Tab-separated table of C-alpha atoms in Angstrom:
chain	number	residue	atom	x	y	z
J	4	MET	CA	-47.589	223.225	-50.144
J	5	ASN	CA	-44.679	224.624	-48.069
J	6	VAL	CA	-41.217	225.426	-49.428
J	7	ARG	CA	-39.646	222.218	-48.109
J	8	LYS	CA	-42.237	220.019	-49.816
J	9	LEU	CA	-41.860	222.037	-53.020
J	10	PHE	CA	-38.092	221.480	-53.128
J	11	ALA	CA	-38.574	217.787	-52.315
J	12	LEU	CA	-41.018	217.509	-55.215
J	13	LEU	CA	-38.610	219.258	-57.580
J	14	ARG	CA	-35.778	216.928	-56.572
J	15	ARG	CA	-37.968	213.865	-57.011
J	16	GLU	CA	-39.306	214.974	-60.374
J	17	GLY	CA	-36.088	216.536	-61.719
J	18	LYS	CA	-35.251	213.455	-63.774
J	19	THR	CA	-38.800	213.345	-65.094
J	20	PHE	CA	-38.558	216.983	-66.182
J	21	ALA	CA	-35.288	216.311	-68.014
J	22	LEU	CA	-36.601	213.184	-69.762
J	23	VAL	CA	-39.928	214.710	-70.815
J	24	THR	CA	-38.265	217.891	-72.055
J	25	ALA	CA	-35.507	216.131	-73.995
J	26	GLY	CA	-37.851	213.498	-75.392
J	27	THR	CA	-40.450	216.014	-76.548
J	28	VAL	CA	-37.885	218.213	-78.273
J	29	VAL	CA	-36.280	215.224	-80.012
J	30	MET	CA	-39.694	213.984	-81.176
J	31	CYS	CA	-40.537	217.425	-82.570
J	32	ALA	CA	-37.194	217.546	-84.378
J	33	GLY	CA	-38.105	214.274	-86.067
J	34	ILE	CA	-41.430	215.709	-87.210
J	35	VAL	CA	-39.985	218.993	-88.513
J	36	ALA	CA	-36.882	217.512	-90.155
J	37	PHE	CA	-38.011	214.102	-91.425
J	38	THR	CA	-41.815	214.059	-91.659
J	39	LEU	CA	-43.192	217.368	-92.940
J	40	PRO	CA	-40.570	218.042	-95.673
J	41	TYR	CA	-41.198	214.619	-97.233
J	42	ARG	CA	-44.987	214.661	-96.847
J	43	PHE	CA	-44.956	211.500	-94.738
J	44	PRO	CA	-47.946	210.653	-92.547
J	45	ASP	CA	-47.928	210.246	-88.793
J	46	VAL	CA	-50.245	208.636	-86.260
J	47	GLY	CA	-52.616	209.852	-83.597
J	48	VAL	CA	-53.405	213.525	-83.143
J	49	THR	CA	-50.034	214.375	-84.676
J	50	GLY	CA	-51.097	212.452	-87.773
J	51	LEU	CA	-54.284	214.523	-88.070
J	52	ALA	CA	-52.253	217.695	-87.538
J	53	VAL	CA	-49.825	216.694	-90.275
J	54	LEU	CA	-52.702	215.982	-92.676
J	55	SER	CA	-54.195	219.403	-91.911
J	56	ASN	CA	-50.865	220.962	-92.790
J	57	TYR	CA	-50.723	219.128	-96.116
J	58	LEU	CA	-54.319	220.001	-97.011
J	59	TRP	CA	-54.759	223.558	-95.762
J	60	GLY	CA	-51.325	224.714	-94.617
J	61	ILE	CA	-52.367	224.879	-90.957
J	62	SER	CA	-49.433	224.688	-88.534
J	63	PRO	CA	-49.435	221.272	-86.785
J	64	SER	CA	-48.807	222.970	-83.444
J	65	TRP	CA	-52.265	224.580	-83.488
J	66	ILE	CA	-54.074	221.288	-84.139
J	67	ILE	CA	-51.986	219.403	-81.573
J	68	GLY	CA	-52.584	222.022	-78.887
J	69	ALA	CA	-56.323	222.395	-79.474
J	70	ALA	CA	-57.074	218.669	-79.886
J	71	ASN	CA	-55.102	217.651	-76.817
J	72	GLY	CA	-56.715	220.393	-74.758
J	73	LEU	CA	-60.139	218.921	-75.539
J	74	LEU	CA	-58.904	215.396	-74.802
J	75	PHE	CA	-57.535	216.429	-71.402
J	76	LEU	CA	-60.858	218.047	-70.508
J	77	TRP	CA	-62.644	214.829	-71.450
J	78	ALA	CA	-60.294	212.427	-69.690
J	79	TRP	CA	-58.726	214.168	-66.714
J	80	ARG	CA	-61.098	212.678	-64.116
J	81	GLY	CA	-60.063	209.140	-64.999
J	82	LEU	CA	-56.304	209.715	-65.069
J	83	SER	CA	-53.744	210.272	-62.325
J	84	PRO	CA	-52.787	213.912	-61.652
J	85	ARG	CA	-49.127	213.128	-62.257
J	86	PHE	CA	-49.765	211.540	-65.643
J	87	VAL	CA	-52.023	214.408	-66.712
J	88	GLY	CA	-49.599	217.046	-65.489
J	89	TRP	CA	-46.532	215.743	-67.271
J	90	SER	CA	-48.464	214.819	-70.408
J	91	ALA	CA	-49.941	218.330	-70.536
J	92	TYR	CA	-46.429	219.749	-70.167
J	93	SER	CA	-45.241	217.570	-73.058
J	94	VAL	CA	-48.127	218.757	-75.252
J	95	ALA	CA	-47.500	222.422	-74.400
J	96	LEU	CA	-43.807	222.004	-75.146
J	97	THR	CA	-44.665	220.254	-78.421
J	98	THR	CA	-46.713	223.207	-79.657
J	99	ALA	CA	-43.854	225.598	-78.874
J	100	ALA	CA	-41.019	223.358	-80.119
J	101	LEU	CA	-42.678	222.689	-83.487
J	102	GLU	CA	-42.770	226.435	-84.187
J	103	LEU	CA	-39.266	227.104	-82.882
J	104	LEU	CA	-37.594	224.214	-84.692
J	105	LYS	CA	-38.953	225.429	-88.040
J	106	LEU	CA	-36.435	228.269	-87.848
J	107	PHE	CA	-33.447	225.934	-88.215
J	108	PRO	CA	-32.140	224.432	-91.490
J	109	TYR	CA	-32.044	220.661	-91.922
J	110	PRO	CA	-30.288	218.468	-94.500
J	111	HIS	CA	-32.528	217.112	-97.234
J	112	LEU	CA	-32.053	213.449	-98.056
J	113	SER	CA	-32.526	212.478	-101.697
J	114	GLU	CA	-33.603	208.949	-100.743
J	115	PRO	CA	-37.075	208.920	-99.094
J	116	LEU	CA	-36.445	205.491	-97.602
J	117	LEU	CA	-33.518	206.825	-95.564
J	118	ALA	CA	-35.585	209.819	-94.471
J	119	ALA	CA	-38.431	207.556	-93.351
J	120	VAL	CA	-36.167	205.285	-91.298
J	121	LEU	CA	-34.162	208.136	-89.790
J	122	GLY	CA	-37.346	210.003	-88.919
J	123	GLY	CA	-38.712	206.925	-87.203
J	124	VAL	CA	-35.516	206.465	-85.206
J	125	VAL	CA	-35.485	210.100	-84.049
J	126	LYS	CA	-39.168	210.173	-83.117
J	127	GLY	CA	-38.985	206.756	-81.454
J	128	LEU	CA	-36.091	207.925	-79.313
J	129	GLY	CA	-38.003	211.016	-78.238
J	130	ILE	CA	-41.275	209.247	-77.484
J	131	GLY	CA	-39.400	206.490	-75.649
J	132	LEU	CA	-37.785	209.021	-73.312
J	133	VAL	CA	-41.181	210.575	-72.542
J	134	PHE	CA	-42.730	207.168	-71.828
J	135	LEU	CA	-39.724	206.250	-69.697
J	136	ALA	CA	-40.577	209.185	-67.430
J	137	GLY	CA	-44.115	207.870	-66.892
J	138	ALA	CA	-45.759	210.500	-69.109
J	139	SER	CA	-47.086	210.559	-72.662
J	140	THR	CA	-47.073	212.858	-75.663
J	141	GLY	CA	-50.860	213.164	-75.509
J	142	GLY	CA	-53.171	212.391	-78.410
J	143	THR	CA	-54.528	208.889	-78.777
J	144	ASP	CA	-52.537	207.782	-75.710
J	145	ILE	CA	-55.023	209.755	-73.621
J	146	ILE	CA	-57.963	208.117	-75.380
J	147	VAL	CA	-56.811	204.527	-75.038
J	148	VAL	CA	-55.602	204.880	-71.432
J	149	THR	CA	-58.920	206.449	-70.436
J	150	LEU	CA	-60.967	203.781	-72.212
J	151	ARG	CA	-58.896	201.068	-70.563
J	152	LYS	CA	-59.563	202.480	-67.099
J	153	ARG	CA	-63.255	203.090	-67.705
J	154	PHE	CA	-64.193	199.995	-69.692
J	155	GLY	CA	-61.203	197.607	-69.446
J	156	ILE	CA	-60.699	197.416	-73.213
J	157	ASP	CA	-57.598	196.195	-75.037
J	158	VAL	CA	-55.504	199.350	-75.336
J	159	GLY	CA	-53.146	198.050	-77.997
J	160	LEU	CA	-56.007	196.857	-80.201
J	161	TYR	CA	-57.915	200.152	-80.130
J	162	SER	CA	-54.735	202.157	-80.656
J	163	PHE	CA	-54.065	200.064	-83.749
J	164	TYR	CA	-57.583	200.706	-85.085
J	165	ILE	CA	-57.315	204.466	-84.590
J	166	ASN	CA	-53.927	204.723	-86.265
J	167	ALA	CA	-54.993	202.424	-89.116
J	168	VAL	CA	-57.868	204.795	-89.951
J	169	ILE	CA	-55.513	207.795	-89.922
J	170	LEU	CA	-53.064	205.998	-92.215
J	171	PHE	CA	-55.895	205.031	-94.561
J	172	LEU	CA	-57.022	208.638	-94.821
J	173	SER	CA	-53.443	209.772	-95.369
J	174	ALA	CA	-53.115	207.667	-98.519
J	175	PHE	CA	-55.785	209.785	-100.228
J	176	VAL	CA	-53.923	212.994	-99.392
J	177	ILE	CA	-50.247	212.155	-99.918
J	178	GLY	CA	-50.457	209.113	-102.172
J	179	LEU	CA	-49.955	205.416	-101.551
J	180	GLU	CA	-46.169	205.506	-101.910
J	181	ASN	CA	-45.659	208.179	-99.268
J	182	ALA	CA	-48.164	206.436	-97.027
J	183	LEU	CA	-46.073	203.259	-97.223
J	184	TYR	CA	-42.940	205.220	-96.406
J	185	GLY	CA	-44.788	206.616	-93.437
J	186	LEU	CA	-45.795	203.115	-92.366
J	187	LEU	CA	-42.143	202.076	-92.440
J	188	SER	CA	-41.232	205.131	-90.380
J	189	MET	CA	-43.879	204.264	-87.787
J	190	TYR	CA	-42.507	200.733	-87.544
J	191	ALA	CA	-39.084	202.219	-86.808
J	192	VAL	CA	-40.704	204.404	-84.137
J	193	GLY	CA	-42.087	201.322	-82.389
J	194	VAL	CA	-38.818	199.382	-82.548
J	195	VAL	CA	-36.679	202.248	-81.230
J	196	MET	CA	-39.205	203.244	-78.566
J	197	ASP	CA	-39.344	199.662	-77.288
J	198	GLY	CA	-35.564	199.524	-77.292
J	199	VAL	CA	-35.276	202.731	-75.282
J	200	LEU	CA	-37.719	201.517	-72.639
J	201	LYS	CA	-36.032	198.133	-72.279
J	202	SER	CA	-32.474	199.472	-72.348
J	203	PHE	CA	-32.997	201.774	-69.395
J	204	ASP	CA	-34.860	199.232	-67.260
J	205	ARG	CA	-33.163	195.993	-68.261
J	206	ARG	CA	-31.220	194.155	-65.567
J	207	LYS	CA	-29.746	190.712	-65.180
J	208	GLN	CA	-31.426	188.233	-62.833
J	209	VAL	CA	-28.741	186.086	-61.256
J	210	PHE	CA	-29.008	182.796	-59.354
J	211	VAL	CA	-25.950	181.343	-57.621
J	212	ILE	CA	-25.451	177.992	-55.867
J	213	THR	CA	-22.084	177.567	-54.182
J	214	ALA	CA	-20.420	175.999	-51.192
J	215	GLU	CA	-18.964	179.433	-50.344
J	216	MET	CA	-22.299	181.205	-50.017
J	217	GLU	CA	-21.262	183.593	-47.241
J	218	GLU	CA	-18.276	184.854	-49.231
J	219	VAL	CA	-20.428	185.351	-52.306
J	220	ARG	CA	-23.125	187.132	-50.328
J	221	ARG	CA	-20.545	189.471	-48.826
J	222	PHE	CA	-19.024	190.193	-52.257
J	223	VAL	CA	-22.390	191.065	-53.814
J	224	THR	CA	-23.592	193.255	-50.953
J	225	GLU	CA	-20.314	194.968	-50.005
J	226	ASP	CA	-18.321	195.096	-53.258
J	227	LEU	CA	-21.093	195.287	-55.864
J	228	HIS	CA	-23.458	197.138	-53.506
J	229	LYS	CA	-26.461	195.076	-54.600
J	230	GLY	CA	-29.124	193.453	-52.497
J	231	VAL	CA	-29.529	189.693	-52.366
J	232	THR	CA	-32.274	187.245	-51.462
J	233	LEU	CA	-31.372	183.826	-50.079
J	234	LEU	CA	-33.736	181.081	-51.185
J	235	HIS	CA	-33.861	177.644	-49.615
J	236	GLY	CA	-34.069	174.710	-51.997
J	237	THR	CA	-33.505	170.978	-52.226
J	238	GLY	CA	-31.447	169.213	-54.882
J	239	GLY	CA	-33.730	167.099	-57.021
J	240	TYR	CA	-31.103	164.402	-57.556
J	241	THR	CA	-29.082	164.471	-54.321
J	242	GLY	CA	-31.873	165.500	-51.960
J	243	GLN	CA	-29.435	167.831	-50.203
J	244	GLU	CA	-30.551	171.160	-48.779
J	245	ARG	CA	-29.115	174.064	-50.738
J	246	THR	CA	-29.128	177.835	-50.332
J	247	VAL	CA	-29.687	179.754	-53.580
J	248	LEU	CA	-28.632	183.393	-53.897
J	249	MET	CA	-30.795	185.598	-56.098
J	250	SER	CA	-29.936	189.147	-57.122
J	251	PHE	CA	-30.585	191.728	-59.838
J	252	MET	CA	-27.628	193.615	-61.278
J	253	THR	CA	-26.185	195.258	-64.365
J	254	GLN	CA	-24.301	193.427	-67.093
J	255	ARG	CA	-20.974	194.779	-65.797
J	256	GLN	CA	-21.707	193.602	-62.252
J	257	THR	CA	-22.663	190.187	-63.605
J	258	VAL	CA	-19.241	189.863	-65.254
J	259	GLU	CA	-17.511	190.874	-62.006
J	260	LEU	CA	-19.482	188.268	-60.063
J	261	LYS	CA	-18.628	185.617	-62.638
J	262	ARG	CA	-14.914	186.358	-62.301
J	263	PHE	CA	-15.161	186.274	-58.522
J	264	LEU	CA	-16.925	182.894	-58.575
J	265	ALA	CA	-14.362	181.440	-60.980
J	266	SER	CA	-11.541	182.251	-58.560
J	267	LEU	CA	-13.446	181.403	-55.369
J	268	ASP	CA	-15.355	178.251	-56.251
J	269	PRO	CA	-14.901	176.751	-59.755
J	270	ARG	CA	-17.660	174.220	-58.934
J	271	ALA	CA	-20.237	176.947	-58.279
J	272	PHE	CA	-23.411	177.117	-60.355
J	273	MET	CA	-24.502	180.476	-61.795
J	274	ALA	CA	-27.553	181.153	-63.945
J	275	VAL	CA	-28.111	184.553	-65.607
J	276	GLY	CA	-31.313	185.735	-67.270
J	277	ASP	CA	-32.730	188.994	-68.593
J	278	ALA	CA	-35.167	190.971	-66.465
J	279	SER	CA	-36.863	193.491	-68.748
J	280	GLU	CA	-37.898	195.695	-65.819
J	281	VAL	CA	-37.039	195.841	-62.119
J	282	VAL	CA	-39.015	198.210	-59.909
J	283	GLY	CA	-38.127	198.890	-56.299
J	284	GLN	CA	-35.465	200.288	-54.009
J	285	GLY	CA	-32.111	200.562	-55.742
J	286	PHE	CA	-33.665	200.261	-59.202
J	287	LYS	CA	-36.479	202.041	-61.021
J	288	PRO	CA	-38.641	203.868	-58.440
J	289	TRP	CA	-42.360	203.356	-58.113
J	290	LYS	CA	-44.338	206.248	-59.596
J	291	LYS	CA	-46.711	207.909	-57.185
J	292	ASP	CA	-49.952	209.314	-58.534
J	293	ASP	CA	-49.749	212.563	-56.583
């Protein structure tokens, strides 16, 4: 790889590096500050590492590093180089961050319920940022993605089974009450992680029917700097030919378009819906497996 290609790669993956780094560190902070001090369980390889710490005092970073190393050796042939590379970076950073973050003091909450929820929010934010970059934090994610590619199994179902077994084992080590707190924390992880992924990718899908189509098209493309697609339709009641403008834009741009339509053509028709993810030029880029 020559120098020009190397710099092009660094520019293209700079955002990924920032997201994976920030997300991994935030996730580790959630583990160190709101999981280990309260003897809460976790899921996946991290859950096994946490249990090892409770039982034998082994640092979670050692278990996470060793277990994920074996998983990468088992699965690397069936996964894209990009996914493996960034996931391996996240795992390596996790092992280092868990040790480093132990050196800092953290406030202790007297109410375990608050600790469980806050821990879930922090870890969900971190994991969501890593997933947003097209990587993973390793562990059972590697297992289920590999099994899906090799055998076409239901990833979500098998992930649930694996984590349910880990939670069941945790109850014998930390007690039923702490296990339930941990379950609540994991629910918070899922909610926040889903929110992070949707918030960054969510756009508004807009349809406009107006007699001033050319003016509207010019406003969207030149003032809002968004692309448009012109669809040709027929009114079901009138039978008249109509041109329908379709575009994807942010919430702010949708409000600007609405104001413009109100002043230009009060009889215009505008429909706005949520698009949970838009991939393509001008939006979220396609990830290349290189």
